[in-house]
mmCIF file with all atom_site columns, C-alpha atoms in Angstrom:
data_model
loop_
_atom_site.group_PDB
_atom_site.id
_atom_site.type_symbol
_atom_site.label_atom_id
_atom_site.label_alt_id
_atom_site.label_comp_id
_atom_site.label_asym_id
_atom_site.label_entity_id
_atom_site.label_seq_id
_atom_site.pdbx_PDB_ins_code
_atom_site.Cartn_x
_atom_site.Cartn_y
_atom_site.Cartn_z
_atom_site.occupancy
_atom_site.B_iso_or_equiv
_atom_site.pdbx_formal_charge
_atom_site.auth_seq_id
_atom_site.auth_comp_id
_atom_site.auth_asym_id
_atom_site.auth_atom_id
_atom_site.pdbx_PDB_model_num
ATOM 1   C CA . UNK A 1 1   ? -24.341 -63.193 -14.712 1.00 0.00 ? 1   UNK A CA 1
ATOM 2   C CA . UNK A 1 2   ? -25.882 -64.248 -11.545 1.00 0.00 ? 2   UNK A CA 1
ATOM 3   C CA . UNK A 1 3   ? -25.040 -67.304 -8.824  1.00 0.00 ? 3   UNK A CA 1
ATOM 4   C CA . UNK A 1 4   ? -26.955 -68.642 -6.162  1.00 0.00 ? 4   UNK A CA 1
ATOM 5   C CA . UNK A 1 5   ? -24.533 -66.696 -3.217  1.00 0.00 ? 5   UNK A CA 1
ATOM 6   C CA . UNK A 1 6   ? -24.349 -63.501 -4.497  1.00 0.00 ? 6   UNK A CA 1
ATOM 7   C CA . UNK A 1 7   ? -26.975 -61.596 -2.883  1.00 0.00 ? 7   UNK A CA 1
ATOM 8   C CA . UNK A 1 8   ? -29.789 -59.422 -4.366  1.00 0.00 ? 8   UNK A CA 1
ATOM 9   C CA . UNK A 1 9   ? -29.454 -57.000 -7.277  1.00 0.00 ? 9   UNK A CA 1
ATOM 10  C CA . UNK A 1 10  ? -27.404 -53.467 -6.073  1.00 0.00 ? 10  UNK A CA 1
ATOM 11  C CA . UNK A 1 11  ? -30.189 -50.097 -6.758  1.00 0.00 ? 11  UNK A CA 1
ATOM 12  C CA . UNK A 1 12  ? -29.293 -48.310 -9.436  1.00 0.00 ? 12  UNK A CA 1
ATOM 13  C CA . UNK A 1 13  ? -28.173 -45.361 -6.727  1.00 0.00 ? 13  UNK A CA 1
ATOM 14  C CA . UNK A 1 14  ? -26.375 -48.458 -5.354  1.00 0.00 ? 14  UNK A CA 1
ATOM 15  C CA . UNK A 1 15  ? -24.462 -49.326 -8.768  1.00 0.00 ? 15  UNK A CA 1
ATOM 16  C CA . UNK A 1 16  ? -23.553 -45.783 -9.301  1.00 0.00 ? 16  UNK A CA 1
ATOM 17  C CA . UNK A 1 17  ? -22.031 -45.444 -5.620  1.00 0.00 ? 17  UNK A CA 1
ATOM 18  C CA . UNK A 1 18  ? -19.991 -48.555 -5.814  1.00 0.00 ? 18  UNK A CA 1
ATOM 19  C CA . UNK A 1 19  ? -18.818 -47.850 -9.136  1.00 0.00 ? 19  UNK A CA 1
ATOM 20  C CA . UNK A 1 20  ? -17.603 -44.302 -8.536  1.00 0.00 ? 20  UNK A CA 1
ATOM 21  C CA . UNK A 1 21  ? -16.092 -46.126 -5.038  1.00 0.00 ? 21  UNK A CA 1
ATOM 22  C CA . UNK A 1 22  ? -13.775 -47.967 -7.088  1.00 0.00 ? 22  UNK A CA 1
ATOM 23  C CA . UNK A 1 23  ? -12.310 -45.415 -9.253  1.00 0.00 ? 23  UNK A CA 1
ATOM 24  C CA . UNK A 1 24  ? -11.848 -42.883 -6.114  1.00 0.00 ? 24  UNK A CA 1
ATOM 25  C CA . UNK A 1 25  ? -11.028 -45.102 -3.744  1.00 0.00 ? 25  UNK A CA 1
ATOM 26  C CA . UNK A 1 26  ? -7.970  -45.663 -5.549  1.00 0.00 ? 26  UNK A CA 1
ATOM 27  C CA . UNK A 1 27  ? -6.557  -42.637 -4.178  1.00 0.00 ? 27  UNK A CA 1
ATOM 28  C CA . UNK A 1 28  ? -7.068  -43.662 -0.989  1.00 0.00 ? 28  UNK A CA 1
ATOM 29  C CA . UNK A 1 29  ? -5.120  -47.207 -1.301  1.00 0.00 ? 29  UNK A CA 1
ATOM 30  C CA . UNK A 1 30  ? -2.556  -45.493 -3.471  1.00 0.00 ? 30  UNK A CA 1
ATOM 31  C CA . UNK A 1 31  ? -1.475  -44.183 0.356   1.00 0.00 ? 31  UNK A CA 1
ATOM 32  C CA . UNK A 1 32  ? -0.272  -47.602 0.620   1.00 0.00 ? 32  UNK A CA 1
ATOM 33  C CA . UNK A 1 33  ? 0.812   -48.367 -2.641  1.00 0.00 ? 33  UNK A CA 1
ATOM 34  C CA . UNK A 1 34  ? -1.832  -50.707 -3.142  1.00 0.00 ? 34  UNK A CA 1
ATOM 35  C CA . UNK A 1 35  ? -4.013  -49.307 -5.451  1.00 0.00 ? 35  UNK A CA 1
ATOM 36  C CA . UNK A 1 36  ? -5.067  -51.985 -7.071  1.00 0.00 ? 36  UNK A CA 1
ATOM 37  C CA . UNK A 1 37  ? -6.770  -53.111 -3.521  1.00 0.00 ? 37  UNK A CA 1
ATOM 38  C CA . UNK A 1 38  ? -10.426 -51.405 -3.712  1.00 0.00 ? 38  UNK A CA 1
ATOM 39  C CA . UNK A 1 39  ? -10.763 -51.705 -6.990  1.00 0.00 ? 39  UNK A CA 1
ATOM 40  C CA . UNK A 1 40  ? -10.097 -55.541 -6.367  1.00 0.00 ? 40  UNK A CA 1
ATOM 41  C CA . UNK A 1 41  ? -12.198 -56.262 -3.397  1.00 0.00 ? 41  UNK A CA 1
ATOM 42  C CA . UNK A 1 42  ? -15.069 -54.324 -5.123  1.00 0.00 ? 42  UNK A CA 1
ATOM 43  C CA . UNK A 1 43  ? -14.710 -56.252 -8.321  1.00 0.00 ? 43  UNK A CA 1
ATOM 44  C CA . UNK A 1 44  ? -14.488 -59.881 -6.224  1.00 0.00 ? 44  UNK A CA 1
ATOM 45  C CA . UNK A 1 45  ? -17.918 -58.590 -3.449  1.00 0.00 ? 45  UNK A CA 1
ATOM 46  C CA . UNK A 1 46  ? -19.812 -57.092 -5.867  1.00 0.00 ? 46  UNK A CA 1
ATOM 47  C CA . UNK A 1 47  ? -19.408 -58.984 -9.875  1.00 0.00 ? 47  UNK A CA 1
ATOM 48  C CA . UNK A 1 48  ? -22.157 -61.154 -9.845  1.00 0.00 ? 48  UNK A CA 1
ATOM 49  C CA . UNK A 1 49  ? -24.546 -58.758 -7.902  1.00 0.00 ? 49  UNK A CA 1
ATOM 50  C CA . UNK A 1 50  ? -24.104 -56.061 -10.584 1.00 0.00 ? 50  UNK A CA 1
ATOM 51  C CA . UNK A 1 51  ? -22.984 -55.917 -14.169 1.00 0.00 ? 51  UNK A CA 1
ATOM 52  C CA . UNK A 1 52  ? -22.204 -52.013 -13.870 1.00 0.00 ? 52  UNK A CA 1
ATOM 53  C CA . UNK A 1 53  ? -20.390 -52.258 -10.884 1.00 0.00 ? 53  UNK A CA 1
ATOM 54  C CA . UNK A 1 54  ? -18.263 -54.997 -12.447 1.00 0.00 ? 54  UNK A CA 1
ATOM 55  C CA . UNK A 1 55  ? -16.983 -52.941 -15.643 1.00 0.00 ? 55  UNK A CA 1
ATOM 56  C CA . UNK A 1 56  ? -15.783 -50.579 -13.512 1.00 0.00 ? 56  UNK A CA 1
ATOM 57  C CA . UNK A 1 57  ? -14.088 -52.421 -10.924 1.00 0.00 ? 57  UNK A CA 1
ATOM 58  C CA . UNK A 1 58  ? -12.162 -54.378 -13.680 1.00 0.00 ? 58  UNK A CA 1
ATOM 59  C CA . UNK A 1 59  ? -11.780 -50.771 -15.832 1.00 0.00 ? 59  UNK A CA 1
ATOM 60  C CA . UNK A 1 60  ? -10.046 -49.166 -12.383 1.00 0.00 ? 60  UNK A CA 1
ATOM 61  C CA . UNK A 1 61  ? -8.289  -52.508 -11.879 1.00 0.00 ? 61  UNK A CA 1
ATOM 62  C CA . UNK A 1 62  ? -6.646  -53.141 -14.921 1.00 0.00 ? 62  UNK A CA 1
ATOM 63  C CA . UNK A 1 63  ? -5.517  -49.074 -15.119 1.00 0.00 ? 63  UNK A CA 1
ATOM 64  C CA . UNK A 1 64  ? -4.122  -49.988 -11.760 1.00 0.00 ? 64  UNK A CA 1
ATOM 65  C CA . UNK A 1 65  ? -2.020  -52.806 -12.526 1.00 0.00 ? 65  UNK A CA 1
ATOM 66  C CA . UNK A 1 66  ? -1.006  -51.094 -16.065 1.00 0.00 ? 66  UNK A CA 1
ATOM 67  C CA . UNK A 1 67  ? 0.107   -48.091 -13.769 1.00 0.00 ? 67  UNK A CA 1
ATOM 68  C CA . UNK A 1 68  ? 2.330   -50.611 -11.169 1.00 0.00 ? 68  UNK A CA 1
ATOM 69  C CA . UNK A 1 69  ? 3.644   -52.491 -14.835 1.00 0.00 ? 69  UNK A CA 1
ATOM 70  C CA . UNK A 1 70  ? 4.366   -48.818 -15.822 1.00 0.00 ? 70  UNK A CA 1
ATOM 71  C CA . UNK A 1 71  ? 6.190   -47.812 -12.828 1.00 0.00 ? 71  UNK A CA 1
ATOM 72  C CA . UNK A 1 72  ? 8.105   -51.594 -12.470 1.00 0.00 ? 72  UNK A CA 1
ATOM 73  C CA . UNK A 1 73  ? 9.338   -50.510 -16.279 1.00 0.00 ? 73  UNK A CA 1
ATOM 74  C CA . UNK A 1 74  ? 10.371  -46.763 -14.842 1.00 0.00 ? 74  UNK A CA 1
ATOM 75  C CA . UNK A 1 75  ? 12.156  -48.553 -11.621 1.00 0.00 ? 75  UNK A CA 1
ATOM 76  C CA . UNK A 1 76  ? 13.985  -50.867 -14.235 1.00 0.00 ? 76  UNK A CA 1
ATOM 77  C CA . UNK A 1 77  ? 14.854  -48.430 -16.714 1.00 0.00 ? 77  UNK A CA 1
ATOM 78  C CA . UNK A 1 78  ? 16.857  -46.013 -14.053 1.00 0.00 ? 78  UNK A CA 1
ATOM 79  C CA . UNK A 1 79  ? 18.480  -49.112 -12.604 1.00 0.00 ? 79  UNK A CA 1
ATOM 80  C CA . UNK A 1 80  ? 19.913  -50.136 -15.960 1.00 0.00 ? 80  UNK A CA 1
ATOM 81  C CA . UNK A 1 81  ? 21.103  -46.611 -16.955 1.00 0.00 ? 81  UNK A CA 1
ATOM 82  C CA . UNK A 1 82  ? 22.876  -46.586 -13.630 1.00 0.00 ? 82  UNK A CA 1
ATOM 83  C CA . UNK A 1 83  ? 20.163  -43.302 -12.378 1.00 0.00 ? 83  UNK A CA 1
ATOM 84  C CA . UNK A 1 84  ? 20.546  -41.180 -15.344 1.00 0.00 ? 84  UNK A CA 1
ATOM 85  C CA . UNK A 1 85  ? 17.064  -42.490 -16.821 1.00 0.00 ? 85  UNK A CA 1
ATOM 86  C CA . UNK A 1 86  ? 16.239  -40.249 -13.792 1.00 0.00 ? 86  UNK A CA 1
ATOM 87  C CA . UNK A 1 87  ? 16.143  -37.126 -15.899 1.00 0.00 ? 87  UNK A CA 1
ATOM 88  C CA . UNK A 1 88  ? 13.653  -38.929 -18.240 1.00 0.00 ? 88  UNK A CA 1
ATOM 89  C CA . UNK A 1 89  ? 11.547  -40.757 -15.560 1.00 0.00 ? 89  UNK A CA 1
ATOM 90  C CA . UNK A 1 90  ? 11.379  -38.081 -13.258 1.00 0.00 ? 90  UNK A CA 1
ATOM 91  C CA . UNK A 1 91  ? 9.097   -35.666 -15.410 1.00 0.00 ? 91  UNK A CA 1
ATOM 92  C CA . UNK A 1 92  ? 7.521   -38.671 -17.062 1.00 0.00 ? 92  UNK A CA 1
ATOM 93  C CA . UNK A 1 93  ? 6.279   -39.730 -13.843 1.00 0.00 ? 93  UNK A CA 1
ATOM 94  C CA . UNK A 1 94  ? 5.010   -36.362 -12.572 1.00 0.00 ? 94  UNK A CA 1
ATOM 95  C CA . UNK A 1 95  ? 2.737   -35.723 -15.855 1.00 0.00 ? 95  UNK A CA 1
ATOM 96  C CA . UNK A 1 96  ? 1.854   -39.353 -15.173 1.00 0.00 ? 96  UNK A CA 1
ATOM 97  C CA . UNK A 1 97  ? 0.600   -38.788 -11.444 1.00 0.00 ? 97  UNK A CA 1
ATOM 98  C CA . UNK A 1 98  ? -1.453  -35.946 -13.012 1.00 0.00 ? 98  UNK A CA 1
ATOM 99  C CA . UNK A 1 99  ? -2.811  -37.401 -15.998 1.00 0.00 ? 99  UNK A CA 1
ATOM 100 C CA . UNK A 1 100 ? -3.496  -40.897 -13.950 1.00 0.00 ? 100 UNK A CA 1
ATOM 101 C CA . UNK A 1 101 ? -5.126  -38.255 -11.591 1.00 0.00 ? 101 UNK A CA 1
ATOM 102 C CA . UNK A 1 102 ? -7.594  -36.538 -14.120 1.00 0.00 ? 102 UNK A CA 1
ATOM 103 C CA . UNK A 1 103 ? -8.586  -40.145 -16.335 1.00 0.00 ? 103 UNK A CA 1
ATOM 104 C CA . UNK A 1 104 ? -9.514  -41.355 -12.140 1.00 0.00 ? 104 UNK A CA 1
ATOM 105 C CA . UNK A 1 105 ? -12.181 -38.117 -11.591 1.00 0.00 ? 105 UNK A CA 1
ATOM 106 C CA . UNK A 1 106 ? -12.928 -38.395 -15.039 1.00 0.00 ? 106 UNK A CA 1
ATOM 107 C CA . UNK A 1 107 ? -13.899 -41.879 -15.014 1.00 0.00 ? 107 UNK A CA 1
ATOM 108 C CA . UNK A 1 108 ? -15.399 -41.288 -11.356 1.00 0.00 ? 108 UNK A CA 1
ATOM 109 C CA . UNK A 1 109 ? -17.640 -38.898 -12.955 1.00 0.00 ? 109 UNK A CA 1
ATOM 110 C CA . UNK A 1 110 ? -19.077 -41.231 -15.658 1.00 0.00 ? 110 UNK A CA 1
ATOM 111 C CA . UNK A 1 111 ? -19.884 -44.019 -12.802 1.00 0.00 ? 111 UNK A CA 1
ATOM 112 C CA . UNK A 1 112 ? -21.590 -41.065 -11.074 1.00 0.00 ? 112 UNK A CA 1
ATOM 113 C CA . UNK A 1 113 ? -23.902 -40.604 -14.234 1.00 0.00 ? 113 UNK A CA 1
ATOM 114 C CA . UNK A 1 114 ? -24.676 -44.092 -15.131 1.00 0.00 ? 114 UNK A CA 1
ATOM 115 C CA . UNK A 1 115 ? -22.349 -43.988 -18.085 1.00 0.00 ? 115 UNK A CA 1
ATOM 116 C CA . UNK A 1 116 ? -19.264 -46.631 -18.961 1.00 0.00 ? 116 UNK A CA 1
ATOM 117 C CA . UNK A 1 117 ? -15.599 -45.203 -19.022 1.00 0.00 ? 117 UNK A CA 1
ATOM 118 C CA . UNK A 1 118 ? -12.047 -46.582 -20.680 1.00 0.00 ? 118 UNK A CA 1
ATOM 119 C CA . UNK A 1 119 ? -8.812  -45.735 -19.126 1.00 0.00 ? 119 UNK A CA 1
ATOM 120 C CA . UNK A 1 120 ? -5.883  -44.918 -21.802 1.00 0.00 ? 120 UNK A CA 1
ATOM 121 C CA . UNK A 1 121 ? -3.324  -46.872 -21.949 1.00 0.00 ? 121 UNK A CA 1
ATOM 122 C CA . UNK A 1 122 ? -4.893  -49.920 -20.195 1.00 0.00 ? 122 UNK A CA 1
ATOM 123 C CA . UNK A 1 123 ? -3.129  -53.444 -20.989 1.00 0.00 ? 123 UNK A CA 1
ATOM 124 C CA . UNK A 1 124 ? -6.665  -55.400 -19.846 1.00 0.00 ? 124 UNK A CA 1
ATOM 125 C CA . UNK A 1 125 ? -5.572  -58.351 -17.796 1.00 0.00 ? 125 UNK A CA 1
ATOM 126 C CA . UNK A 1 126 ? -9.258  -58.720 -16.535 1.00 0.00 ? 126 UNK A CA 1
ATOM 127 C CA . UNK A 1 127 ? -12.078 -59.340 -18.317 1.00 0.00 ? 127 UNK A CA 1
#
């Protein structure tokens, strides 16, 4: 999976830093409610430089747009039950934030050792 622009072959310390980058920097987008961004821009720089890098750009990616699909549902569901699906959503979403926060080390960890991860619960848009 190589093109002619892409730039040499990432290290293998390289692959394991840019993959653990775009599970953790998550948390730092997620300031912005964007954290889908590094995930994204990693995926789109670094693809065709590095096959490891790639599955876990698109692994952190797709989590992240199952999580904004997840909260879109939330949003939808207390607007329809005119705020009482607060009592449900509410608690959903705080084991949510925690969970979501444990599968991100988790799979931050497995970058850091060379090894693949899988979110739960991931609708994969990307491939």
């Amino acid at each position: 999976m190589s093109t002619p622009n892409a730039g040499p072959p990432l290290s293998a310390s390289e692959e394991r830093t840019w993959a653990m980058v775009a599970h953790i920097g998550v948390l730092v987008a997620a300031w912005f409610a964007m954290g889908f961004l590094c995930p994204l821009i990693i995926w789109l720089v670094f693809r065709y430089r590095s096959d490891f890098v790639r599955r876990h750009a698109v692994e952190s990616l797709n989590f992240q747009i199952s999580l904004l699909i997840y909260s879109a549902v939330a949003a939808v569901l207390i607007f329809v039950t005119f705020g009482l699906g607060v009592l449900i959503v509410v608690p959903l979403v705080a084991i949510g934030a925690v969970v979501a926060l444990v599968v991100i080390i988790l799979a931050t960890v497995a970058a850091s050792g060379g090894n693949d991860y899988r979110y739960p619960l991931t609708i994969r848009f990307v491939r």
